[in-house]
PDB file of C-alpha atoms and ligand atoms in Angstrom:
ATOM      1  CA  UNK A 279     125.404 149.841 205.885  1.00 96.00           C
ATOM      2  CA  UNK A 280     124.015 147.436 203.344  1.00 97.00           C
ATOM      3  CA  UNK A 281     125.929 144.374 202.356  1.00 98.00           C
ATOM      4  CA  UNK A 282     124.160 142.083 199.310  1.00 97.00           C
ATOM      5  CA  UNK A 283     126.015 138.872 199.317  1.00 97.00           C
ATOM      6  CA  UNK A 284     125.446 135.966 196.746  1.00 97.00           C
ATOM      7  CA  UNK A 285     121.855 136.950 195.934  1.00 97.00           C
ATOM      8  CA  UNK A 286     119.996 134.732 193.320  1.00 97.00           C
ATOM      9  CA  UNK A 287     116.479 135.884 193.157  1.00 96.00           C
ATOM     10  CA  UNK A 288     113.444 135.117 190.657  1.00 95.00           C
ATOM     11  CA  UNK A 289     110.213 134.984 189.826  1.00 96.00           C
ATOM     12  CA  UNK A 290     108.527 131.094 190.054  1.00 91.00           C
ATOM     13  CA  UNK A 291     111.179 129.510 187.733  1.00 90.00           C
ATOM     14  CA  UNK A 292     112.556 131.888 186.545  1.00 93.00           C
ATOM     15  CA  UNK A 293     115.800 132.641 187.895  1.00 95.00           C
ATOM     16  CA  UNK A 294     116.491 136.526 187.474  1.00 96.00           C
ATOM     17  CA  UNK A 295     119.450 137.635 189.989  1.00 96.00           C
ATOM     18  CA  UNK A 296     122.448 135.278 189.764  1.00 95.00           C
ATOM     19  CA  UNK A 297     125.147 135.431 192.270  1.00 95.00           C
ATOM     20  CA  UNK A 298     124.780 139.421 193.144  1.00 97.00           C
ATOM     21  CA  UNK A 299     127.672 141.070 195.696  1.00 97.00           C
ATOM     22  CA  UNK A 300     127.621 144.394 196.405  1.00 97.00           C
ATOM     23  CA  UNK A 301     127.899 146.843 199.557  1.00 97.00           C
ATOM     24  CA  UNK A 302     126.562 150.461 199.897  1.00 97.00           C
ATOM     25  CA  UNK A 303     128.714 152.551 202.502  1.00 96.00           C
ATOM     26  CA  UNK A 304     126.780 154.803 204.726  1.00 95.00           C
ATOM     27  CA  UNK A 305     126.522 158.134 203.588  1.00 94.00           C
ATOM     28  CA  UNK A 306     127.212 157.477 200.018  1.00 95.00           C
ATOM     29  CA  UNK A 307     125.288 157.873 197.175  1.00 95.00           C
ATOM     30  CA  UNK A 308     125.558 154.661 195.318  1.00 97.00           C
ATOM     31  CA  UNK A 309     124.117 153.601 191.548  1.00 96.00           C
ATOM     32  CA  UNK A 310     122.513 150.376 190.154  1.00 96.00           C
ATOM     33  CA  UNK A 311     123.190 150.709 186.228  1.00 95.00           C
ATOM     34  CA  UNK A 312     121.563 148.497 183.700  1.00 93.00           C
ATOM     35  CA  UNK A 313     119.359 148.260 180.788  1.00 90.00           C
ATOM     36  CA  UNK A 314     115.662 147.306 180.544  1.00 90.00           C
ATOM     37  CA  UNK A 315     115.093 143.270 182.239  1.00 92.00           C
ATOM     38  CA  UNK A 316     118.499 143.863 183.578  1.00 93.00           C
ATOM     39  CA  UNK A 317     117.377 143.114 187.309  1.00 95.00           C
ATOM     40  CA  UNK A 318     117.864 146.263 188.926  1.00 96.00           C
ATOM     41  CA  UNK A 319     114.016 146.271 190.057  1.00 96.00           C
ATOM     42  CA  UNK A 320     114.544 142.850 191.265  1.00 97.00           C
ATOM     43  CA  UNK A 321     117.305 143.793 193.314  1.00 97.00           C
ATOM     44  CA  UNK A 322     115.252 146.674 195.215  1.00 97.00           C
ATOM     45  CA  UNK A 323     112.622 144.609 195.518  1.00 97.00           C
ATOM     46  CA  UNK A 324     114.526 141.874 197.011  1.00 97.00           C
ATOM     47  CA  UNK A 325     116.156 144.696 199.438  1.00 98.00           C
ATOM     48  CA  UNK A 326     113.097 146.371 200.016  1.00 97.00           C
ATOM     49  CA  UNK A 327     111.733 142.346 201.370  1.00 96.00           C
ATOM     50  CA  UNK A 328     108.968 142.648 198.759  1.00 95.00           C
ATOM     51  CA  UNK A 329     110.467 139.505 196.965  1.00 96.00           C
ATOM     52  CA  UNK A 330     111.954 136.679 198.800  1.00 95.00           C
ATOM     53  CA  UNK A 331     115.290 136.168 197.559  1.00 96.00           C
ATOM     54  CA  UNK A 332     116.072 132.325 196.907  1.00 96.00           C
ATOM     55  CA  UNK A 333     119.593 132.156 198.202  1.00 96.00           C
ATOM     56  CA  UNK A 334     122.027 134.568 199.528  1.00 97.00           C
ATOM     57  CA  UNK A 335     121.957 137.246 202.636  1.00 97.00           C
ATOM     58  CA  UNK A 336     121.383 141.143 202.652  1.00 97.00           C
ATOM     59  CA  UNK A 337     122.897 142.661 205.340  1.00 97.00           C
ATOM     60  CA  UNK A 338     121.745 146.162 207.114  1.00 96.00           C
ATOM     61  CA  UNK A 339     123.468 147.572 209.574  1.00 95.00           C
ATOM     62  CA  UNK A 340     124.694 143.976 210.541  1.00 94.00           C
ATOM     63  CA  UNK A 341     121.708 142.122 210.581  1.00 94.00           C
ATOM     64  CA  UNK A 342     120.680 139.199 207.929  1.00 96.00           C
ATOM     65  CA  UNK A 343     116.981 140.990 206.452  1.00 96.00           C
ATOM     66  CA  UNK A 344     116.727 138.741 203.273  1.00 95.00           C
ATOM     67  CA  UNK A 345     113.705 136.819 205.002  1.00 93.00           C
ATOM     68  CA  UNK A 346     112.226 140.197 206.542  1.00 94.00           C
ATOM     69  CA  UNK A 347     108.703 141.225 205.974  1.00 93.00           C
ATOM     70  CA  UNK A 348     108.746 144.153 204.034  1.00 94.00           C
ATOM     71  CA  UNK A 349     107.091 146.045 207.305  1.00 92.00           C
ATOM     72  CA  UNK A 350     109.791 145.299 209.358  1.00 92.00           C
ATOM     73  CA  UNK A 351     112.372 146.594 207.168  1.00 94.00           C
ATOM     74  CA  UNK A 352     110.639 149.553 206.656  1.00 93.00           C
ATOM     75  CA  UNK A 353     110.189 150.192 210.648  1.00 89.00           C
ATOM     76  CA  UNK A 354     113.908 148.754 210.323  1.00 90.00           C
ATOM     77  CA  UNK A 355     115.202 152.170 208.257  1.00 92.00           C
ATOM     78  CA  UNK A 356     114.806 151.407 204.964  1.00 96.00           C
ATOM     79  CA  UNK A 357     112.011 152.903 202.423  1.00 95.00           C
ATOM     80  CA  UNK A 358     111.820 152.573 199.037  1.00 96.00           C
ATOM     81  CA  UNK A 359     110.611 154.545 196.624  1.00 96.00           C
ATOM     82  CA  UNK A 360     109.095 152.554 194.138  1.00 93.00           C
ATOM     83  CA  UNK A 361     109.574 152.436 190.014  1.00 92.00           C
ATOM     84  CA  UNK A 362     106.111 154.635 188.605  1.00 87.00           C
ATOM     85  CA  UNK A 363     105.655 156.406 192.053  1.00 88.00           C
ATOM     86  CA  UNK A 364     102.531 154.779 193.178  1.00 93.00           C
ATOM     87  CA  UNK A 365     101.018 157.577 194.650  1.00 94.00           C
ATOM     88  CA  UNK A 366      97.510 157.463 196.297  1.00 95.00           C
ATOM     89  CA  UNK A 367      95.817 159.418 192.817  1.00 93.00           C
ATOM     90  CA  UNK A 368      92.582 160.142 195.213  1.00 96.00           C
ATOM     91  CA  UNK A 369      94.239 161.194 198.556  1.00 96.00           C
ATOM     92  CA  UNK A 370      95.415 164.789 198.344  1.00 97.00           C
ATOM     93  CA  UNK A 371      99.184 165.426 198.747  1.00 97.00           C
ATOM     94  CA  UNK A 372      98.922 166.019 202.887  1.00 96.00           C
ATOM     95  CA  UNK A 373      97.453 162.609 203.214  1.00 96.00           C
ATOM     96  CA  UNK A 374      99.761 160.657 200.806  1.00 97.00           C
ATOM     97  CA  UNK A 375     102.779 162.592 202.788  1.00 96.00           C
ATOM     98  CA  UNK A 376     101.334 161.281 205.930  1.00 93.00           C
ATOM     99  CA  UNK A 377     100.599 157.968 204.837  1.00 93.00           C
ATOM    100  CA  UNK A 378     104.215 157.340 204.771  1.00 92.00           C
ATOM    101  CA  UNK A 379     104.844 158.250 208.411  1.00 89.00           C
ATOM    102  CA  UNK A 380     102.834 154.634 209.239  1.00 83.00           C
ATOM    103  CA  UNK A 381     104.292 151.993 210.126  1.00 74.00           C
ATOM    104  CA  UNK A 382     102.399 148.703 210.999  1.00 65.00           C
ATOM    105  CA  UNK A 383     105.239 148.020 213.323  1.00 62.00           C
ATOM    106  CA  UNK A 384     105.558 151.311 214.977  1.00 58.00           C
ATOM    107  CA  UNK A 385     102.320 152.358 216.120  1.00 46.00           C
ATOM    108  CA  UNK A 386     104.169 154.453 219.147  1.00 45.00           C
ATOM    109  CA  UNK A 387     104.396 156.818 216.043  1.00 44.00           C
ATOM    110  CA  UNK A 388     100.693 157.369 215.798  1.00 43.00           C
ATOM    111  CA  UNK A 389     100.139 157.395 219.537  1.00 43.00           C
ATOM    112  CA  UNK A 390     102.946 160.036 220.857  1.00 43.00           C
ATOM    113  CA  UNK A 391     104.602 161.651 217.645  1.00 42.00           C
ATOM    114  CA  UNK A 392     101.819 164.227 216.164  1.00 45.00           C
ATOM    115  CA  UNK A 393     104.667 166.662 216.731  1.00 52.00           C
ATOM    116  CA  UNK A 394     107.470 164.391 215.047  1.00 79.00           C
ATOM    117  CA  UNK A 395     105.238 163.880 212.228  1.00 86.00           C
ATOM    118  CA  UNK A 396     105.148 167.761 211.828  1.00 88.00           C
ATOM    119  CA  UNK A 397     108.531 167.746 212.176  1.00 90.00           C
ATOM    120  CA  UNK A 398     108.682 165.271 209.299  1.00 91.00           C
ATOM    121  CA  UNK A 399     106.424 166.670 207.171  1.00 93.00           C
ATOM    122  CA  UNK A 400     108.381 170.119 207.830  1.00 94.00           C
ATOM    123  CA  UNK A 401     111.348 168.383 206.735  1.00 93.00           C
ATOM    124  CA  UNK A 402     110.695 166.669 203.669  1.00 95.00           C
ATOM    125  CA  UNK A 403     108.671 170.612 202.878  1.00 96.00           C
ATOM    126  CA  UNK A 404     111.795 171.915 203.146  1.00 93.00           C
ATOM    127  CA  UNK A 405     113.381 169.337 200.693  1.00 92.00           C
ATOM    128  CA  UNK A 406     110.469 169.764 198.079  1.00 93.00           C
ATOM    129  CA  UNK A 407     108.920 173.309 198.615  1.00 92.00           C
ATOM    130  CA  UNK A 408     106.423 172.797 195.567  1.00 92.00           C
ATOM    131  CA  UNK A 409     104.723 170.655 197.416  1.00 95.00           C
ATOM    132  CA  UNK A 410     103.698 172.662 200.323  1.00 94.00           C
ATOM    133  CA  UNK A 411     102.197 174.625 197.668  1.00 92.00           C
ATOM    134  CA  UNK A 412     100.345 171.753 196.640  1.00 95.00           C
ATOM    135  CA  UNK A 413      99.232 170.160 200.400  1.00 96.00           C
ATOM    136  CA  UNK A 414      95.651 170.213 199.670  1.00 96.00           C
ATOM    137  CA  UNK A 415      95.714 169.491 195.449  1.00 96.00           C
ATOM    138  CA  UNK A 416      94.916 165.247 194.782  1.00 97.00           C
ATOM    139  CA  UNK A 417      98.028 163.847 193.844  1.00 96.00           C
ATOM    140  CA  UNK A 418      96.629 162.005 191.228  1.00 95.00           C
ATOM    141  CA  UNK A 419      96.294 165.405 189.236  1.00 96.00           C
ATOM    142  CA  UNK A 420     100.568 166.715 189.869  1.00 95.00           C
ATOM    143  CA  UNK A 421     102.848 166.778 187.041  1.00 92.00           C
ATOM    144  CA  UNK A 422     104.977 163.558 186.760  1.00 91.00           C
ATOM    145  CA  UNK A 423     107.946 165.514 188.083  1.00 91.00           C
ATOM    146  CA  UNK A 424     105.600 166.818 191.428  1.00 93.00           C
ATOM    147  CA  UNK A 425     104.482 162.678 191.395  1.00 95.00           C
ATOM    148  CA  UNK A 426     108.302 161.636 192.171  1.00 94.00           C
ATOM    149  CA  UNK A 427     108.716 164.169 194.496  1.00 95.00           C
ATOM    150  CA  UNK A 428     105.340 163.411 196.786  1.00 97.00           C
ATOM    151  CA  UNK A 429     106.589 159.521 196.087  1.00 97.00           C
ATOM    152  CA  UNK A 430     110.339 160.635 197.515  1.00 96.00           C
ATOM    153  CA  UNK A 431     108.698 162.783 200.308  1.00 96.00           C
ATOM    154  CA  UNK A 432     106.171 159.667 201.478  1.00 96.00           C
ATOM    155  CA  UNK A 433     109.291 157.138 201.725  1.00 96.00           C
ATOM    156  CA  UNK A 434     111.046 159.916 203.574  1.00 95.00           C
ATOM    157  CA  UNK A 435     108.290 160.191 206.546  1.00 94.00           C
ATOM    158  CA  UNK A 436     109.471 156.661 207.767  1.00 91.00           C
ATOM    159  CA  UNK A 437     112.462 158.715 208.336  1.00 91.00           C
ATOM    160  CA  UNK A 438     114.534 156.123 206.685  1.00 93.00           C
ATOM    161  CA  UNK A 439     118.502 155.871 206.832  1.00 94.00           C
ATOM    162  CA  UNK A 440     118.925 154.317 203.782  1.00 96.00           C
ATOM    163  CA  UNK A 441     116.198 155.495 200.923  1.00 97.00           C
ATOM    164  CA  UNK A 442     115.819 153.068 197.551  1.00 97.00           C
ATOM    165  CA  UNK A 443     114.668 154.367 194.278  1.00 97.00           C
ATOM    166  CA  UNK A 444     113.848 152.381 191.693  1.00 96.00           C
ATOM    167  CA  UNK A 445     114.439 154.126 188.375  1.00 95.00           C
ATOM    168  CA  UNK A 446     113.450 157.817 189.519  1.00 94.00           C
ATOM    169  CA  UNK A 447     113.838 159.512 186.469  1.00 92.00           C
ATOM    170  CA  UNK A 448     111.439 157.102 184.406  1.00 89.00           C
ATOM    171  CA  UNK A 449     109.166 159.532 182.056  1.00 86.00           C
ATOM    172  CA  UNK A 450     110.480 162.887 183.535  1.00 88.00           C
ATOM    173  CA  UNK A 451     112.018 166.202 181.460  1.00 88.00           C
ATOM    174  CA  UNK A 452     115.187 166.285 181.634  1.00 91.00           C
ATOM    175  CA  UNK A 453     115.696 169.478 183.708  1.00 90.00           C
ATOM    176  CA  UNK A 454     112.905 168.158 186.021  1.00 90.00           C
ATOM    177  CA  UNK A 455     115.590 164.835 185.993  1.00 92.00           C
ATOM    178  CA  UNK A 456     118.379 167.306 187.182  1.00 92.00           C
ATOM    179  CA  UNK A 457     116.188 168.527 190.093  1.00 90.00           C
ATOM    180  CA  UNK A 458     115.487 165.229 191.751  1.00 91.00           C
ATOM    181  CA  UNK A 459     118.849 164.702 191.683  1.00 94.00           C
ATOM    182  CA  UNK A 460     120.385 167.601 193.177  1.00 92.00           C
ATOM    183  CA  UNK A 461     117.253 167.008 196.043  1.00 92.00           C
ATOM    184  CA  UNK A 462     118.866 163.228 196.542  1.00 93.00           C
ATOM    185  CA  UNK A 463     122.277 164.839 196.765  1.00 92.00           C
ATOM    186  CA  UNK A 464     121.019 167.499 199.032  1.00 90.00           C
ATOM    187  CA  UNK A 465     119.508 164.616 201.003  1.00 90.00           C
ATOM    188  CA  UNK A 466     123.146 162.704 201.355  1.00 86.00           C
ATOM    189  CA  UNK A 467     124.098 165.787 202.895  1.00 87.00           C
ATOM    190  CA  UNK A 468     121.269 164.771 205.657  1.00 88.00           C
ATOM    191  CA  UNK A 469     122.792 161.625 206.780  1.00 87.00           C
ATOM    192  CA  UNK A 470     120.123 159.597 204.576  1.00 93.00           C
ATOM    193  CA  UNK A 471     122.238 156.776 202.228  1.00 96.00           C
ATOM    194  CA  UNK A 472     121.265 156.341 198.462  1.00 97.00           C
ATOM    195  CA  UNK A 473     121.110 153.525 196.874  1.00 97.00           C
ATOM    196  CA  UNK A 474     119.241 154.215 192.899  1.00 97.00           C
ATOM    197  CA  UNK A 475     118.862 152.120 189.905  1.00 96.00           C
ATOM    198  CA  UNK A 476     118.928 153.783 186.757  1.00 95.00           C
ATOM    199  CA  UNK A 477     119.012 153.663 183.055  1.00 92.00           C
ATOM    200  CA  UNK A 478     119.760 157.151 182.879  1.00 91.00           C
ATOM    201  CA  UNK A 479     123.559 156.711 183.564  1.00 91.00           C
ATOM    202  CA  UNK A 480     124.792 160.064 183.065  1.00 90.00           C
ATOM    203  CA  UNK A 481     122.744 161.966 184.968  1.00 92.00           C
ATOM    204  CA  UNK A 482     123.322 159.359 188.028  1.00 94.00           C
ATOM    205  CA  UNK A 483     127.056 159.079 187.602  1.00 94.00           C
ATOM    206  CA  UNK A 484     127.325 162.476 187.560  1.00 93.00           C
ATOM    207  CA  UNK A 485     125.657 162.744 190.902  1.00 93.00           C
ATOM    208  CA  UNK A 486     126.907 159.377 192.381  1.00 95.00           C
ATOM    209  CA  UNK A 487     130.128 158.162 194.201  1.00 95.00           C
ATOM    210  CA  UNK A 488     130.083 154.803 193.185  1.00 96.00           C
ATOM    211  CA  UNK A 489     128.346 152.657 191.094  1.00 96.00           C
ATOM    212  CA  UNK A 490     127.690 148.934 189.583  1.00 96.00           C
ATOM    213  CA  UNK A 491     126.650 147.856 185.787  1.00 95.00           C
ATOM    214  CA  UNK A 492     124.265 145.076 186.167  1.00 95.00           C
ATOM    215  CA  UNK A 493     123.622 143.367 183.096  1.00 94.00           C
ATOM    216  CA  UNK A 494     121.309 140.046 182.678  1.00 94.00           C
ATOM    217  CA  UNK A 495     120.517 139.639 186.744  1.00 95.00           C
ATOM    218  CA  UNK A 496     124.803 140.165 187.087  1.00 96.00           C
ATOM    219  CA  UNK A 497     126.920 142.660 188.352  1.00 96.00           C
ATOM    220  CA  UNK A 498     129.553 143.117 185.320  1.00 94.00           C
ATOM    221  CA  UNK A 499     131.405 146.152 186.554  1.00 94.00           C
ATOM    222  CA  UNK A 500     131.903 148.252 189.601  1.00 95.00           C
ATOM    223  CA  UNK A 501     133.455 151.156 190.428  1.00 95.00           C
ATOM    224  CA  UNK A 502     133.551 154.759 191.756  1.00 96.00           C
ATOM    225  CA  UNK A 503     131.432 156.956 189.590  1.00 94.00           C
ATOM    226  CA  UNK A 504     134.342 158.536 187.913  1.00 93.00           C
ATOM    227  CA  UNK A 505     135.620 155.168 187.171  1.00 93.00           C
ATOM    228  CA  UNK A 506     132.322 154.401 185.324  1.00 93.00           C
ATOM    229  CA  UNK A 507     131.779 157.296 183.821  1.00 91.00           C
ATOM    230  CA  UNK A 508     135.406 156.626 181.755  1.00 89.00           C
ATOM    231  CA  UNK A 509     134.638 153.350 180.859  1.00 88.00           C
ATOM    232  CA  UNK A 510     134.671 152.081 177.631  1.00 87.00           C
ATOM    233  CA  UNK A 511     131.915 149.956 177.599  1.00 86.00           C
ATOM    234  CA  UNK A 512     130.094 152.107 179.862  1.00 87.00           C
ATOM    235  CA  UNK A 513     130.459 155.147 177.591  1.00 88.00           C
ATOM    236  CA  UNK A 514     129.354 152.791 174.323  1.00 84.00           C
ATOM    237  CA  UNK A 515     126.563 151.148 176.605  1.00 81.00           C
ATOM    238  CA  UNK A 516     124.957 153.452 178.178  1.00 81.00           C
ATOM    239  CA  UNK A 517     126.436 157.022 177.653  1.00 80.00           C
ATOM    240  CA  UNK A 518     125.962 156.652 174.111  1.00 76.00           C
ATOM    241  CA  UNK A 519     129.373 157.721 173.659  1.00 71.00           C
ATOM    242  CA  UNK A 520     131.673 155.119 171.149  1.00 66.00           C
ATOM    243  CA  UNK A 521     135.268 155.793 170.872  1.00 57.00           C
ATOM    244  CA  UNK A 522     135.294 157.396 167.456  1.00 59.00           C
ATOM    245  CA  UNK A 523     132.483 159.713 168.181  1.00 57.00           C
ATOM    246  CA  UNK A 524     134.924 160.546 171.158  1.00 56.00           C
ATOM    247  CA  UNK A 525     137.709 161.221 169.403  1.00 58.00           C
ATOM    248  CA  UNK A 526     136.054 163.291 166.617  1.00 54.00           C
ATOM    249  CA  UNK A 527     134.618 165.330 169.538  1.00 58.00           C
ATOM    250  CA  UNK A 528     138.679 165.677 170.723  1.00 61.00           C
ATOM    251  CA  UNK A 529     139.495 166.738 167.391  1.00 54.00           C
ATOM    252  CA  UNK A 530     136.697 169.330 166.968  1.00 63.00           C
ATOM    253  CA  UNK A 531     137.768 170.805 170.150  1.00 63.00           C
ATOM    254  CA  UNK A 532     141.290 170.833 169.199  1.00 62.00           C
ATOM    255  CA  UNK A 533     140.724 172.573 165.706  1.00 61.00           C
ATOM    256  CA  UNK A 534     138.494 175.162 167.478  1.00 60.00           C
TER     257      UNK A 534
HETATM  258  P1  ATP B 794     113.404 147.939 183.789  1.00 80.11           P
HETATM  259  O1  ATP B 794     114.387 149.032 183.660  1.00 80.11           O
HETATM  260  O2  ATP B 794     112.756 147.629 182.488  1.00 80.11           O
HETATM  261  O3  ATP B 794     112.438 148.106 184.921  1.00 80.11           O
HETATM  262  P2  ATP B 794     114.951 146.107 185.422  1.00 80.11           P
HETATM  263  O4  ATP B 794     116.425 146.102 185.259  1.00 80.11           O
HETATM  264  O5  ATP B 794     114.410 146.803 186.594  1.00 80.11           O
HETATM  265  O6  ATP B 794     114.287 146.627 184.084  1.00 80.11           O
HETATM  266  P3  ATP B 794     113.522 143.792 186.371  1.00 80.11           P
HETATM  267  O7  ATP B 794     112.214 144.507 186.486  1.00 80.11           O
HETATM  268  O8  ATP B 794     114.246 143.453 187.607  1.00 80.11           O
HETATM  269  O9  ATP B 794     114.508 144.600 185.407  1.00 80.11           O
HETATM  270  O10 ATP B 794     113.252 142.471 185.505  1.00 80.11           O
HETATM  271  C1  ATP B 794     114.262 141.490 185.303  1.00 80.11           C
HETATM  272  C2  ATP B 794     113.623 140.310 184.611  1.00 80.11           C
HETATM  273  O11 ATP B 794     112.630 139.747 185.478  1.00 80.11           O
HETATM  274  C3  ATP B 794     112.922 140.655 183.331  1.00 80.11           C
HETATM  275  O12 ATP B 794     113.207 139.633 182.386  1.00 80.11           O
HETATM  276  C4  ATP B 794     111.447 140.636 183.675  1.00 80.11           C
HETATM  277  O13 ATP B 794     110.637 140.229 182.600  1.00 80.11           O
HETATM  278  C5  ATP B 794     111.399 139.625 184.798  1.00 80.11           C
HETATM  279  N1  ATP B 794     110.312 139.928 185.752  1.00 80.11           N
HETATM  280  C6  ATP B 794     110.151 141.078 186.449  1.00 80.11           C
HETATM  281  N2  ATP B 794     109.059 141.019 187.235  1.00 80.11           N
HETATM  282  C7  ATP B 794     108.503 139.807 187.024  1.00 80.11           C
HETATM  283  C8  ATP B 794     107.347 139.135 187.548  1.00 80.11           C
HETATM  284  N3  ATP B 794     106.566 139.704 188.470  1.00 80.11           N
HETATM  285  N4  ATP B 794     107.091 137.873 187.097  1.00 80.11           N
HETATM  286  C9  ATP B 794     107.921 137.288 186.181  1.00 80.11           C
HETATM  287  N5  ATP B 794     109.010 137.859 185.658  1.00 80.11           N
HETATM  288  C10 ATP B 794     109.316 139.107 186.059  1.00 80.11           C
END
């Protein structure tokens, strides 16, 4: 569905993204690993056509989007859901919900699709039921968790195929972390592809089928979550796990 081939991507002179490959599968649920300054954002915003990549080609659905407006690709089927939400504080949750059903390039939307717009905003309802109890409340006053499901919800009234999220679980409990997670896996399940970047590797490899380590604007390591997950350097990276603590853990289990 998405193919990122040689990307190099920066900001002025500075070169951030160097020589990036990867492919997301439809239907899959795929991971963007990496430390803080690692890139990830700069990949999704490159993807998303909110940064013009300097070299390379991104590829959805067969066609070259790397020098897309970022309205076209979002007409095109992608929507991203952005690192910090960006919510409309002042509009109430209705209005941010149907902001994201306009598109500057689909106006037949507007004109003919009151009822698909229900139909949307019946579907996404269904996906996040807290929020019909909260149609009317200003979204600037939810609870962070309520925030990045309204921000999820918005991207997903473009009705996108493939939905990006930058870093969802940024300042969130971490049962509230669990719950947007099991939504985007529930959402897989609705023919909508994932593609997330994350610090928080071990809640996203537990929920996704592959993923990629991206460290200093490079992909280092890629694999199927499992793969990942029983990494070495993954584990000591960003699981927090180091071989001895591993093996002490073994031992403790052993002796009980
Ligand atoms: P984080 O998890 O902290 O958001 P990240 O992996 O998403 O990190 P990026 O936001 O892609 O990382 O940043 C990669 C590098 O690009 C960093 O060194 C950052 O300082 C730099 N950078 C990001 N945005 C800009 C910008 N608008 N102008 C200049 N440099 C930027």
């Amino acid at each position: 569905m998405l193919e990122v081939t040689r990307l190099y991507a920066g900001y002025g002179a500075s070169e951030v993204l160097h020589d990036v490959s990867f492919a997301v599968a439809a239907g899959t649920f795929c991971a963007l690993i990496g430390a803080n300054g690692a890139g990830k954002s700069t990949i999704m915003k490159a993807v998303a056509g909110t940064l013009r990549p300097v070299r390379g080609s991104i590829c959805f659905e067969g066609q070259d989007i790397s020098r897309s407006s970022a309205a076209r690709i979002v007409a095109g089927g992608i929507a991203l859901v952005p690192e910090g939400r960006h919510i409309f504080g002042p509009l109430t949750v209705h209005e941010n919900l149907q902001m994201g059903a306009f598109t500057k390039l689909r106006p037949r939307v507007f004109q003919s699709a009151d009822r698909s717009i229900e139909q949307r905003l019946a579907f996404v309802l269904s996906m996040f039921p807290r929020l019909e109890e909260r149609l009317s409340q200003l979204a600037g006053t939810l609870s962070g968790g309520e925030q990045q499901m309204l921000a999820i919800g918005r991207a997903l009234m473009s009705q996108p195929r493939l939905l990006l999220l930058d870093e969802p679980s940024m300042g969130l409990a971490p049962v509230i972390v669990q719950q947007v997670f099991a939504a985007l896996t529930r959402l897989r399940e609705h023919r909508v592809t994932i593609l997330v970047s994350e610090q928080n590797a071990s809640v996203t490899l537990a929920h996704a089928d592959v993923g990629h380590v991206i460290e200093s604007g490079e992909i280092v390591l890629s694999g199927s979550a499992a793969e990942l997950h029983d990494n070495d350097r993954v584990r000591e990276a960003y699981l927090g796990i180091c071989a001895d603590t591993a093996d002490i853990a073994e031992l403790d289990r052993s002796r009980a």
